[in-house]
Amino acid sequence: MKRSEGSTVGGVAPPEEPTKQRLSLRVNGAEKQLDVAPWTTLLDLLRETLDLTGTKKGCDHGQCGACTVLVDGQRINSCLTLAIMKDGCEVTTVEGLARGDALHPVQEAFIEQDAFQCGYCTPGQICSAVGMLAEGHARTDDDIREQMSGNLCRCGAYPHILAAIQQARRTSAKGEGT
Amino acid sequence: MNRFSYVRARDAREAVDVVSAHPTARFIGGGTNLLDLMKEHVTHPSHVVDITRLPLKGIEDTPDGGLRIGALVTNSEVAWNAEVKRRYPLLSKAILAGASPQLRNMATTGGNLLQRTRCYYFYDVGTPCNKREPGSGCGAKTGFNRIHAILGTSEQCIATHPSDMCVALAALEAVVRVTGKDGERAIPFADFHRLPGDTPQLDTNLKPDELITAVELPPEGFAAHSTYLKVRDRASYAFALVSVAAALTLDGGHVRSARVALGGVAHKPWRNPEAEALLTGKPATREHFQAVADALVRGAKGFGHNTFKIELAKRSVVRALEEAAGREGQP
């Protein structure tokens, strides 16, 4: 396979055969230099290359939210993201939310409110909730239901997920913050 | 996903150059639709041209008092932007009615215009589809067509355009700014998307090498009297069966001007200026709204599973106009 001479063209035709390209990411606070094939999704990179299997592959089509992570603080679907496009970005997964042994307030709230059953959607739910609280547009139960609609839970733990997020929201509103 | 070459464009010129040199190259912005289509083997580009580093991320006033939204501004940024909420609440509401927050954080303004239909047969490469494979046939017309079009359909295609944002942009009469090999041009929103006709593979009137750079909103935002009504199979995170962007200017209890755009019913946001003109100078009452609804949906044709949309569209238009008329400057 021919080696790419870089990611831009500048008058030169792109390589006939695609090949790996260099990617720099900061993942959960750690700098990573990686060579990735351009068709690698951020989800696959996290799970297969970086062994961060907390982020889950549910539908792999942006419909279920199990793959939700934070990129530069914003929640996105990592399954619909090409890793190479996030060169230079900061990625936070569920593994990166705690501070040492101290869980993130959203994680604490999920445990206290028993906001999961099988747990498969939970990392995505938690990352999505952290992103949503940072966005700052949700107050009421209905706001949260609407703004968490990108995260499905097939066990139907929604009432407890809602309670957990409300608990975390009130905790942060009291100034404990993130 | 197929193998492809990745190119990170440094400027719009470079992006256009790569795409014009390679007919199967694609621009990528948010990627929320393109990657999905690639995973389903509907689209297999030879080159993916990353435009996300281009300087198209601003929201700024235009000299005529309108607002210019850069093509790479995300759906979330537009929807929550203070000026958009104040001056164009219809647009904000329509965007927030679509997709999920994660997708809206990724999806761009330009990409929203270019998203492809969610017709099941278009997505299923095991079935014929004239849009995906011209000349192969249409599985939807005699198949399961609950989500399909009732207006402006052709023998070849009954797909709908899935966007909510575009329905609002149609009502607001936005202008799409593009750049390509032959230079820049401005496309009125009504001329941007097209009906399927004999070439359903073409969703828009963009030339293959053209890149959207911005969407411009005219000064009139109908902020006092507008609404977006979306009717769907679940309460959130679903495509519209029928949606209505309704916008009015009122003079006392009378209508000075009206705009009504329908989503979920055609290959493009559906408008009929003649139907809208029926309201001009008339009292803002249900009776007159009903006349607009009837005229707007005139000629609609169902295909079995979606025939309910004809009556649903009419009722939705009346309800949206009633809401818009009653709305007093609530952003």
Short mmCIF file of C-alpha atoms in Angstrom, two decimals:
data_model
loop_
_atom_site.label_atom_id
_atom_site.label_comp_id
_atom_site.label_asym_id
_atom_site.label_seq_id
_atom_site.Cartn_x
_atom_site.Cartn_y
_atom_site.Cartn_z
CA MET A 1 0.00 0.00 0.00
CA LYS A 2 1.30 3.43 -0.93
CA ARG A 3 2.08 5.81 1.86
CA SER A 4 0.13 9.06 2.04
CA GLU A 5 2.20 12.20 1.80
CA GLY A 6 -0.17 14.14 4.01
CA SER A 7 -3.76 15.04 4.40
CA THR A 8 -3.99 17.95 2.01
CA VAL A 9 -3.62 18.16 -1.72
CA GLY A 10 -2.10 21.51 -2.66
CA GLY A 11 -2.37 20.74 -6.37
CA VAL A 12 -1.19 17.15 -5.95
CA ALA A 13 -3.73 14.41 -6.59
CA PRO A 14 -4.74 12.51 -3.44
CA PRO A 15 -3.26 9.02 -3.08
CA GLU A 16 -4.86 6.30 -5.16
CA GLU A 17 -4.79 3.94 -2.22
CA PRO A 18 -5.93 5.22 1.14
CA THR A 19 -3.60 4.63 4.02
CA LYS A 20 -3.14 5.48 7.67
CA GLN A 21 -2.73 9.04 8.82
CA ARG A 22 -1.34 10.58 11.98
CA LEU A 23 -3.82 11.72 14.61
CA SER A 24 -3.26 13.58 17.88
CA LEU A 25 -5.95 13.37 20.52
CA ARG A 26 -6.19 14.15 24.19
CA VAL A 27 -8.25 11.30 25.64
CA ASN A 28 -9.36 11.57 29.26
CA GLY A 29 -6.46 13.93 29.89
CA ALA A 30 -3.75 11.82 28.22
CA GLU A 31 -2.04 12.84 24.97
CA LYS A 32 -2.27 10.17 22.28
CA GLN A 33 -0.42 9.99 18.97
CA LEU A 34 -2.01 7.42 16.72
CA ASP A 35 -1.91 6.25 13.12
CA VAL A 36 -5.45 5.61 11.94
CA ALA A 37 -7.10 4.53 8.74
CA PRO A 38 -9.38 7.40 7.69
CA TRP A 39 -12.51 5.22 7.83
CA THR A 40 -11.98 4.44 11.53
CA THR A 41 -14.78 5.88 13.61
CA LEU A 42 -14.00 7.54 16.90
CA LEU A 43 -16.02 4.79 18.57
CA ASP A 44 -13.92 2.01 17.07
CA LEU A 45 -10.71 3.87 17.88
CA LEU A 46 -11.73 4.23 21.53
CA ARG A 47 -12.82 0.63 21.91
CA GLU A 48 -10.47 -1.31 19.65
CA THR A 49 -7.24 0.71 19.77
CA LEU A 50 -7.35 2.49 23.11
CA ASP A 51 -9.18 -0.31 25.00
CA LEU A 52 -11.68 2.18 26.38
CA THR A 53 -14.61 -0.19 26.20
CA GLY A 54 -16.84 1.86 28.49
CA THR A 55 -18.20 3.59 25.40
CA LYS A 56 -20.65 1.16 23.85
CA LYS A 57 -21.57 0.24 20.30
CA GLY A 58 -25.35 -0.11 20.15
CA CYS A 59 -26.85 0.62 16.77
CA ASP A 60 -23.70 2.09 15.17
CA HIS A 61 -25.99 4.50 13.25
CA GLY A 62 -26.51 7.42 15.62
CA GLN A 63 -29.94 6.27 16.73
CA CYS A 64 -29.38 4.87 20.22
CA GLY A 65 -26.84 7.14 21.91
CA ALA A 66 -24.84 4.31 23.57
CA CYS A 67 -21.68 5.67 21.93
CA THR A 68 -22.08 9.20 23.30
CA VAL A 69 -18.80 10.86 24.33
CA LEU A 70 -17.73 14.46 24.91
CA VAL A 71 -15.52 16.10 22.29
CA ASP A 72 -14.22 19.47 23.44
CA GLY A 73 -16.95 19.30 26.06
CA GLN A 74 -19.82 18.68 23.65
CA ARG A 75 -21.78 15.43 23.53
CA ILE A 76 -21.68 13.70 20.17
CA ASN A 77 -22.28 10.24 18.67
CA SER A 78 -18.82 8.71 18.33
CA CYS A 79 -20.16 6.08 15.91
CA LEU A 80 -20.88 8.78 13.30
CA THR A 81 -17.55 10.54 13.77
CA LEU A 82 -14.40 9.84 11.78
CA ALA A 83 -11.56 9.80 14.30
CA ILE A 84 -9.20 11.56 11.87
CA MET A 85 -11.54 14.57 11.77
CA LYS A 86 -11.03 15.15 15.50
CA ASP A 87 -7.28 15.71 15.20
CA GLY A 88 -6.23 18.05 18.01
CA CYS A 89 -9.44 17.62 20.01
CA GLU A 90 -10.07 16.63 23.61
CA VAL A 91 -12.19 13.51 24.09
CA THR A 92 -13.82 12.54 27.37
CA THR A 93 -15.38 9.11 27.78
CA VAL A 94 -17.18 7.63 30.76
CA GLU A 95 -13.77 6.43 32.02
CA GLY A 96 -12.59 10.03 32.24
CA LEU A 97 -15.40 11.57 34.28
CA ALA A 98 -14.29 10.60 37.78
CA ARG A 99 -11.54 12.47 39.59
CA GLY A 100 -9.48 9.64 41.04
CA ASP A 101 -11.84 7.71 43.30
CA ALA A 102 -14.36 10.54 43.38
CA LEU A 103 -17.15 9.82 40.94
CA HIS A 104 -18.67 12.58 38.84
CA PRO A 105 -21.93 13.92 40.39
CA VAL A 106 -23.89 12.36 37.51
CA GLN A 107 -22.28 8.98 38.17
CA GLU A 108 -23.06 9.30 41.90
CA ALA A 109 -26.64 10.18 41.10
CA PHE A 110 -27.06 7.21 38.75
CA ILE A 111 -25.98 4.89 41.56
CA GLU A 112 -28.11 6.58 44.21
CA GLN A 113 -31.20 6.61 42.01
CA ASP A 114 -30.64 3.08 40.65
CA ALA A 115 -30.78 4.54 37.13
CA PHE A 116 -29.85 1.42 35.20
CA GLN A 117 -30.73 -2.19 34.75
CA CYS A 118 -28.54 -4.03 32.24
CA GLY A 119 -26.16 -1.08 32.09
CA TYR A 120 -25.40 -1.16 28.38
CA CYS A 121 -26.78 2.30 27.63
CA THR A 122 -25.47 3.78 30.89
CA PRO A 123 -22.08 5.18 29.77
CA GLY A 124 -23.84 6.96 26.92
CA GLN A 125 -26.63 8.15 29.22
CA ILE A 126 -24.09 9.53 31.69
CA CYS A 127 -21.93 11.26 29.09
CA SER A 128 -25.04 12.68 27.45
CA ALA A 129 -26.34 13.96 30.79
CA VAL A 130 -22.98 15.59 31.58
CA GLY A 131 -23.06 17.27 28.17
CA MET A 132 -26.67 18.35 28.61
CA LEU A 133 -26.07 19.89 32.03
CA ALA A 134 -23.13 21.84 30.61
CA GLU A 135 -25.35 23.12 27.79
CA GLY A 136 -27.60 24.59 30.47
CA HIS A 137 -30.94 24.47 28.64
CA ALA A 138 -32.69 21.85 30.78
CA ARG A 139 -34.58 22.55 34.01
CA THR A 140 -37.90 20.77 34.07
CA ASP A 141 -38.56 17.05 33.78
CA ASP A 142 -39.96 17.65 30.32
CA ASP A 143 -36.84 19.57 29.29
CA ILE A 144 -34.69 16.65 30.38
CA ARG A 145 -36.88 14.05 28.68
CA GLU A 146 -36.68 16.00 25.43
CA GLN A 147 -32.97 16.76 25.67
CA MET A 148 -32.08 13.18 26.58
CA SER A 149 -34.15 11.77 23.71
CA GLY A 150 -31.00 10.78 21.83
CA ASN A 151 -30.28 8.08 24.43
CA LEU A 152 -32.43 4.98 24.34
CA CYS A 153 -32.76 2.51 27.22
CA ARG A 154 -34.26 -0.80 26.22
CA CYS A 155 -34.72 -1.79 29.86
CA GLY A 156 -36.94 1.26 30.23
CA ALA A 157 -35.12 2.75 33.20
CA TYR A 158 -36.19 6.21 32.11
CA PRO A 159 -37.95 7.33 35.33
CA HIS A 160 -34.82 6.61 37.38
CA ILE A 161 -32.52 8.12 34.76
CA LEU A 162 -34.62 11.27 34.93
CA ALA A 163 -34.47 11.29 38.73
CA ALA A 164 -30.70 10.84 38.66
CA ILE A 165 -30.19 13.69 36.23
CA GLN A 166 -32.44 15.97 38.27
CA GLN A 167 -30.45 15.08 41.39
CA ALA A 168 -27.17 15.86 39.61
CA ARG A 169 -28.58 19.09 38.21
CA ARG A 170 -29.67 20.28 41.63
CA THR A 171 -26.29 19.31 43.08
CA SER A 172 -24.44 21.36 40.47
CA ALA A 173 -26.93 24.23 40.79
CA LYS A 174 -26.02 24.43 44.50
CA GLY A 175 -22.53 25.44 43.44
CA GLU A 176 -20.71 22.16 43.77
CA GLY A 177 -20.35 22.34 40.00
CA THR A 178 -18.12 20.26 37.83
CA MET B 1 -17.66 1.41 5.34
CA ASN B 2 -15.77 1.54 2.05
CA ARG B 3 -12.12 2.56 1.83
CA PHE B 4 -11.53 6.17 0.80
CA SER B 5 -8.91 8.88 0.71
CA TYR B 6 -9.24 11.55 3.38
CA VAL B 7 -8.41 15.11 2.48
CA ARG B 8 -8.48 17.92 5.02
CA ALA B 9 -9.21 21.05 3.00
CA ARG B 10 -7.40 24.23 4.01
CA ASP B 11 -9.72 26.53 2.10
CA ALA B 12 -12.89 26.41 0.05
CA ARG B 13 -10.95 26.52 -3.21
CA GLU B 14 -9.02 23.40 -2.33
CA ALA B 15 -12.19 21.57 -1.26
CA VAL B 16 -13.89 22.45 -4.54
CA ASP B 17 -10.79 21.42 -6.53
CA VAL B 18 -10.70 17.93 -5.05
CA VAL B 19 -14.41 17.35 -5.49
CA SER B 20 -14.41 18.60 -9.07
CA ALA B 21 -11.42 16.37 -9.90
CA HIS B 22 -13.11 13.26 -8.48
CA PRO B 23 -16.77 12.74 -9.39
CA THR B 24 -17.36 10.37 -6.48
CA ALA B 25 -15.70 12.58 -3.87
CA ARG B 26 -17.88 13.99 -1.08
CA PHE B 27 -17.55 16.93 1.26
CA ILE B 28 -17.91 16.01 4.92
CA GLY B 29 -19.06 18.40 7.65
CA GLY B 30 -20.85 16.89 10.63
CA GLY B 31 -20.90 13.53 8.88
CA THR B 32 -24.10 12.45 10.61
CA ASN B 33 -25.83 11.50 7.37
CA LEU B 34 -22.86 10.72 5.12
CA LEU B 35 -21.28 8.18 7.49
CA ASP B 36 -24.64 6.52 8.04
CA LEU B 37 -25.11 6.20 4.27
CA MET B 38 -21.58 4.85 3.89
CA LYS B 39 -22.15 2.23 6.59
CA GLU B 40 -25.32 1.16 4.79
CA HIS B 41 -23.37 0.97 1.50
CA VAL B 42 -25.72 3.49 -0.09
CA THR B 43 -22.84 5.90 -0.73
CA HIS B 44 -19.21 4.96 -1.35
CA PRO B 45 -17.08 8.00 -1.99
CA SER B 46 -13.54 7.66 -3.36
CA HIS B 47 -12.50 10.77 -1.45
CA VAL B 48 -13.91 12.34 1.68
CA VAL B 49 -13.07 16.02 1.81
CA ASP B 50 -13.13 17.37 5.36
CA ILE B 51 -14.36 20.97 5.25
CA THR B 52 -14.67 21.42 9.01
CA ARG B 53 -11.52 23.56 9.26
CA LEU B 54 -12.86 26.16 6.81
CA PRO B 55 -13.79 29.59 8.22
CA LEU B 56 -17.55 29.19 7.73
CA LYS B 57 -18.56 29.19 11.39
CA GLY B 58 -19.91 32.68 12.02
CA ILE B 59 -23.39 34.09 12.57
CA GLU B 60 -23.41 37.74 11.58
CA ASP B 61 -25.73 40.56 10.57
CA THR B 62 -26.09 41.32 6.87
CA PRO B 63 -26.13 44.93 5.60
CA ASP B 64 -29.85 44.70 4.78
CA GLY B 65 -30.78 43.76 8.35
CA GLY B 66 -30.84 40.01 7.89
CA LEU B 67 -28.61 37.32 9.34
CA ARG B 68 -25.92 35.23 7.66
CA ILE B 69 -25.31 31.77 9.08
CA GLY B 70 -22.04 30.11 8.05
CA ALA B 71 -22.39 26.67 6.47
CA LEU B 72 -20.43 25.03 9.29
CA VAL B 73 -22.39 26.50 12.18
CA THR B 74 -23.89 23.50 13.95
CA ASN B 75 -27.62 22.99 14.27
CA SER B 76 -27.29 23.45 18.06
CA GLU B 77 -25.45 26.73 17.69
CA VAL B 78 -28.10 28.11 15.35
CA ALA B 79 -31.01 26.92 17.45
CA TRP B 80 -29.68 28.39 20.72
CA ASN B 81 -28.19 31.56 19.23
CA ALA B 82 -29.72 34.58 20.98
CA GLU B 83 -30.26 36.56 17.76
CA VAL B 84 -31.84 33.60 16.00
CA LYS B 85 -34.16 33.00 18.97
CA ARG B 86 -35.14 36.66 19.12
CA ARG B 87 -35.49 37.42 15.42
CA TYR B 88 -36.21 34.00 13.86
CA PRO B 89 -37.84 31.86 16.58
CA LEU B 90 -39.44 29.75 13.83
CA LEU B 91 -36.00 28.56 12.74
CA SER B 92 -34.90 27.81 16.29
CA LYS B 93 -38.05 25.85 16.98
CA ALA B 94 -37.80 23.83 13.77
CA ILE B 95 -34.19 22.85 14.42
CA LEU B 96 -34.94 21.77 17.98
CA ALA B 97 -37.78 19.60 16.67
CA GLY B 98 -35.31 17.54 14.66
CA ALA B 99 -32.79 14.80 15.44
CA SER B 100 -31.21 14.47 18.92
CA PRO B 101 -29.00 16.88 20.86
CA GLN B 102 -25.90 14.82 20.03
CA LEU B 103 -26.69 14.91 16.31
CA ARG B 104 -27.51 18.62 16.45
CA ASN B 105 -24.12 19.23 18.09
CA MET B 106 -22.48 17.58 15.07
CA ALA B 107 -24.74 18.44 12.14
CA THR B 108 -23.99 21.59 10.18
CA THR B 109 -26.21 24.15 8.51
CA GLY B 110 -24.97 23.26 5.02
CA GLY B 111 -25.18 19.54 5.70
CA ASN B 112 -28.75 19.80 6.91
CA LEU B 113 -29.75 21.10 3.48
CA LEU B 114 -27.98 18.19 1.80
CA GLN B 115 -29.22 15.34 3.96
CA ARG B 116 -30.83 12.58 1.98
CA THR B 117 -34.24 11.01 2.25
CA ARG B 118 -34.92 8.41 4.93
CA CYS B 119 -37.03 6.33 2.50
CA TYR B 120 -36.55 2.72 3.65
CA TYR B 121 -36.08 1.53 0.08
CA PHE B 122 -33.40 4.12 -0.62
CA TYR B 123 -31.52 2.84 2.43
CA ASP B 124 -32.00 -0.86 1.68
CA VAL B 125 -29.51 -1.72 -1.06
CA GLY B 126 -31.24 -5.08 -1.53
CA THR B 127 -34.27 -3.38 -3.08
CA PRO B 128 -34.71 -1.30 -6.23
CA CYS B 129 -34.63 2.48 -5.88
CA ASN B 130 -34.53 5.04 -8.67
CA LYS B 131 -32.88 7.58 -6.40
CA ARG B 132 -30.05 5.27 -5.39
CA GLU B 133 -29.80 3.43 -8.70
CA PRO B 134 -31.55 5.31 -11.52
CA GLY B 135 -33.77 3.09 -13.62
CA SER B 136 -33.96 0.22 -11.11
CA GLY B 137 -37.53 0.95 -10.00
CA CYS B 138 -39.32 2.16 -6.87
CA GLY B 139 -40.07 -0.15 -3.98
CA ALA B 140 -42.04 2.46 -2.09
CA LYS B 141 -44.96 3.15 -4.42
CA THR B 142 -46.50 -0.29 -3.91
CA GLY B 143 -44.62 -1.07 -0.71
CA PHE B 144 -44.72 0.24 2.83
CA ASN B 145 -45.05 3.96 2.27
CA ARG B 146 -46.34 5.45 5.53
CA ILE B 147 -43.58 8.08 5.59
CA HIS B 148 -43.71 8.95 1.90
CA ALA B 149 -44.74 11.95 -0.17
CA ILE B 150 -48.24 13.00 -1.16
CA LEU B 151 -47.34 16.09 -3.19
CA GLY B 152 -45.05 16.61 -6.19
CA THR B 153 -44.32 12.91 -6.60
CA SER B 154 -43.30 11.30 -9.88
CA GLU B 155 -43.58 7.85 -11.42
CA GLN B 156 -39.97 7.31 -10.39
CA CYS B 157 -39.92 8.52 -6.79
CA ILE B 158 -42.16 9.31 -3.81
CA ALA B 159 -39.42 10.09 -1.30
CA THR B 160 -39.62 13.04 1.09
CA HIS B 161 -36.96 15.49 2.21
CA PRO B 162 -36.43 14.76 5.90
CA SER B 163 -35.28 18.13 7.25
CA ASP B 164 -37.16 20.25 9.77
CA MET B 165 -34.75 23.19 9.48
CA CYS B 166 -35.33 23.43 5.73
CA VAL B 167 -39.08 23.77 6.20
CA ALA B 168 -38.49 26.87 8.32
CA LEU B 169 -35.90 28.19 5.86
CA ALA B 170 -38.41 27.77 3.03
CA ALA B 171 -41.00 29.78 4.94
CA LEU B 172 -38.44 32.46 5.79
CA GLU B 173 -37.32 32.61 2.12
CA ALA B 174 -33.67 32.14 3.00
CA VAL B 175 -30.95 32.37 0.36
CA VAL B 176 -28.25 29.72 -0.02
CA ARG B 177 -24.75 31.01 -0.81
CA VAL B 178 -22.53 28.59 -2.71
CA THR B 179 -19.10 28.59 -4.29
CA GLY B 180 -17.80 26.35 -7.07
CA LYS B 181 -15.50 26.09 -10.05
CA ASP B 182 -17.57 28.71 -11.86
CA GLY B 183 -17.55 31.13 -8.95
CA GLU B 184 -20.10 32.11 -6.34
CA ARG B 185 -23.85 32.34 -6.61
CA ALA B 186 -26.90 32.82 -4.45
CA ILE B 187 -29.80 30.36 -4.73
CA PRO B 188 -33.26 31.31 -3.44
CA PHE B 189 -34.44 28.59 -1.06
CA ALA B 190 -37.40 27.65 -3.23
CA ASP B 191 -34.98 26.81 -6.06
CA PHE B 192 -32.48 24.91 -3.95
CA HIS B 193 -34.24 21.57 -3.57
CA ARG B 194 -36.10 20.00 -6.46
CA LEU B 195 -38.94 17.64 -7.20
CA PRO B 196 -37.98 14.12 -8.29
CA GLY B 197 -39.38 14.11 -11.84
CA ASP B 198 -37.36 11.83 -14.12
CA THR B 199 -34.11 12.39 -12.20
CA PRO B 200 -34.84 11.46 -8.59
CA GLN B 201 -31.12 10.86 -7.98
CA LEU B 202 -30.77 14.65 -7.82
CA ASP B 203 -32.03 16.12 -4.54
CA THR B 204 -30.95 19.69 -5.23
CA ASN B 205 -29.96 22.10 -7.99
CA LEU B 206 -26.39 22.35 -6.70
CA LYS B 207 -23.73 21.59 -9.28
CA PRO B 208 -21.54 18.62 -8.33
CA ASP B 209 -18.53 20.78 -7.40
CA GLU B 210 -20.45 23.44 -5.52
CA LEU B 211 -19.93 23.98 -1.80
CA ILE B 212 -22.48 25.72 0.42
CA THR B 213 -20.80 28.57 2.27
CA ALA B 214 -23.71 30.22 4.08
CA VAL B 215 -27.46 30.54 4.49
CA GLU B 216 -28.80 34.08 4.61
CA LEU B 217 -32.02 35.05 6.33
CA PRO B 218 -33.90 38.12 5.10
CA PRO B 219 -34.77 40.88 7.61
CA GLU B 220 -38.39 39.74 8.10
CA GLY B 221 -38.30 36.96 10.68
CA PHE B 222 -42.02 36.82 11.59
CA ALA B 223 -40.91 36.76 15.23
CA ALA B 224 -44.28 37.87 16.62
CA HIS B 225 -46.43 35.37 14.73
CA SER B 226 -44.81 32.13 13.70
CA THR B 227 -44.68 28.53 14.78
CA TYR B 228 -43.34 25.14 13.78
CA LEU B 229 -45.70 22.23 14.26
CA LYS B 230 -44.30 18.73 13.88
CA VAL B 231 -46.50 15.64 13.84
CA ARG B 232 -44.65 12.36 14.26
CA ASP B 233 -45.00 8.78 15.46
CA ARG B 234 -43.36 9.44 18.84
CA ALA B 235 -42.95 12.47 21.06
CA SER B 236 -39.33 13.18 20.20
CA TYR B 237 -36.47 12.08 17.98
CA ALA B 238 -38.49 10.99 14.95
CA PHE B 239 -38.89 12.32 11.45
CA ALA B 240 -42.02 14.26 10.63
CA LEU B 241 -45.06 12.57 9.19
CA VAL B 242 -46.22 16.11 8.50
CA SER B 243 -44.74 19.37 9.69
CA VAL B 244 -45.79 22.97 9.18
CA ALA B 245 -43.82 26.19 9.35
CA ALA B 246 -46.41 28.95 9.63
CA ALA B 247 -45.55 32.64 9.69
CA LEU B 248 -47.83 35.67 9.64
CA THR B 249 -47.67 39.41 9.78
CA LEU B 250 -50.87 40.84 11.22
CA ASP B 251 -52.50 44.23 11.02
CA GLY B 252 -55.00 44.26 13.85
CA GLY B 253 -56.95 41.07 13.34
CA HIS B 254 -56.19 40.94 9.63
CA VAL B 255 -53.43 39.13 7.81
CA ARG B 256 -50.95 41.34 6.00
CA SER B 257 -48.83 38.45 4.72
CA ALA B 258 -48.65 34.70 5.26
CA ARG B 259 -46.10 31.99 4.68
CA VAL B 260 -46.84 28.30 5.06
CA ALA B 261 -44.31 25.57 4.32
CA LEU B 262 -44.99 21.87 4.72
CA GLY B 263 -42.47 19.17 5.62
CA GLY B 264 -42.76 15.40 5.38
CA VAL B 265 -45.05 15.55 2.36
CA ALA B 266 -42.78 16.11 -0.66
CA HIS B 267 -39.29 15.84 -2.12
CA LYS B 268 -38.71 19.41 -0.95
CA PRO B 269 -40.31 21.78 1.55
CA TRP B 270 -43.73 22.42 0.03
CA ARG B 271 -45.02 25.93 -0.53
CA ASN B 272 -47.70 27.46 -2.70
CA PRO B 273 -47.63 31.28 -2.79
CA GLU B 274 -51.08 31.35 -4.39
CA ALA B 275 -52.54 29.48 -1.44
CA GLU B 276 -50.78 31.82 0.98
CA ALA B 277 -52.12 34.86 -0.90
CA LEU B 278 -55.68 33.72 -0.09
CA LEU B 279 -55.04 35.08 3.40
CA THR B 280 -53.85 38.53 2.41
CA GLY B 281 -56.16 41.15 3.89
CA LYS B 282 -58.44 38.51 5.41
CA PRO B 283 -59.31 38.15 9.09
CA ALA B 284 -57.01 35.71 10.89
CA THR B 285 -59.73 33.16 11.49
CA ARG B 286 -60.09 29.41 11.24
CA GLU B 287 -62.36 29.68 8.22
CA HIS B 288 -59.71 31.47 6.20
CA PHE B 289 -56.96 29.19 7.47
CA GLN B 290 -59.00 26.23 6.26
CA ALA B 291 -59.12 27.71 2.77
CA VAL B 292 -55.33 27.98 2.72
CA ALA B 293 -55.00 24.40 3.93
CA ASP B 294 -57.31 23.11 1.22
CA ALA B 295 -55.48 25.04 -1.50
CA LEU B 296 -52.05 24.03 -0.25
CA VAL B 297 -52.82 20.33 -0.30
CA ARG B 298 -54.84 20.42 -3.54
CA GLY B 299 -53.77 17.68 -5.94
CA ALA B 300 -52.27 15.54 -3.17
CA LYS B 301 -52.14 11.85 -3.92
CA GLY B 302 -51.76 9.03 -1.39
CA PHE B 303 -50.19 5.64 -2.00
CA GLY B 304 -52.09 3.60 0.56
CA HIS B 305 -50.19 3.65 3.83
CA ASN B 306 -49.62 7.40 3.59
CA THR B 307 -53.04 8.54 2.39
CA PHE B 308 -53.86 9.70 5.93
CA LYS B 309 -51.29 12.44 5.43
CA ILE B 310 -53.64 14.41 3.17
CA GLU B 311 -56.15 15.10 5.91
CA LEU B 312 -53.40 15.31 8.53
CA ALA B 313 -51.61 17.99 6.53
CA LYS B 314 -54.76 20.09 6.21
CA ARG B 315 -55.53 19.92 9.91
CA SER B 316 -51.91 20.63 10.78
CA VAL B 317 -51.90 23.76 8.60
CA VAL B 318 -55.01 25.11 10.32
CA ARG B 319 -53.65 24.37 13.78
CA ALA B 320 -50.25 25.91 12.99
CA LEU B 321 -51.83 29.07 11.59
CA GLU B 322 -54.06 29.37 14.65
CA GLU B 323 -51.01 29.02 16.89
CA ALA B 324 -49.04 31.54 14.85
CA ALA B 325 -51.89 34.06 14.89
CA GLY B 326 -52.25 33.76 18.65
CA ARG B 327 -48.58 34.07 19.32
CA GLU B 328 -47.38 37.43 20.54
CA GLY B 329 -43.65 37.81 20.49
CA GLN B 330 -42.80 34.72 22.49
CA PRO B 331 -39.29 33.74 21.50
#
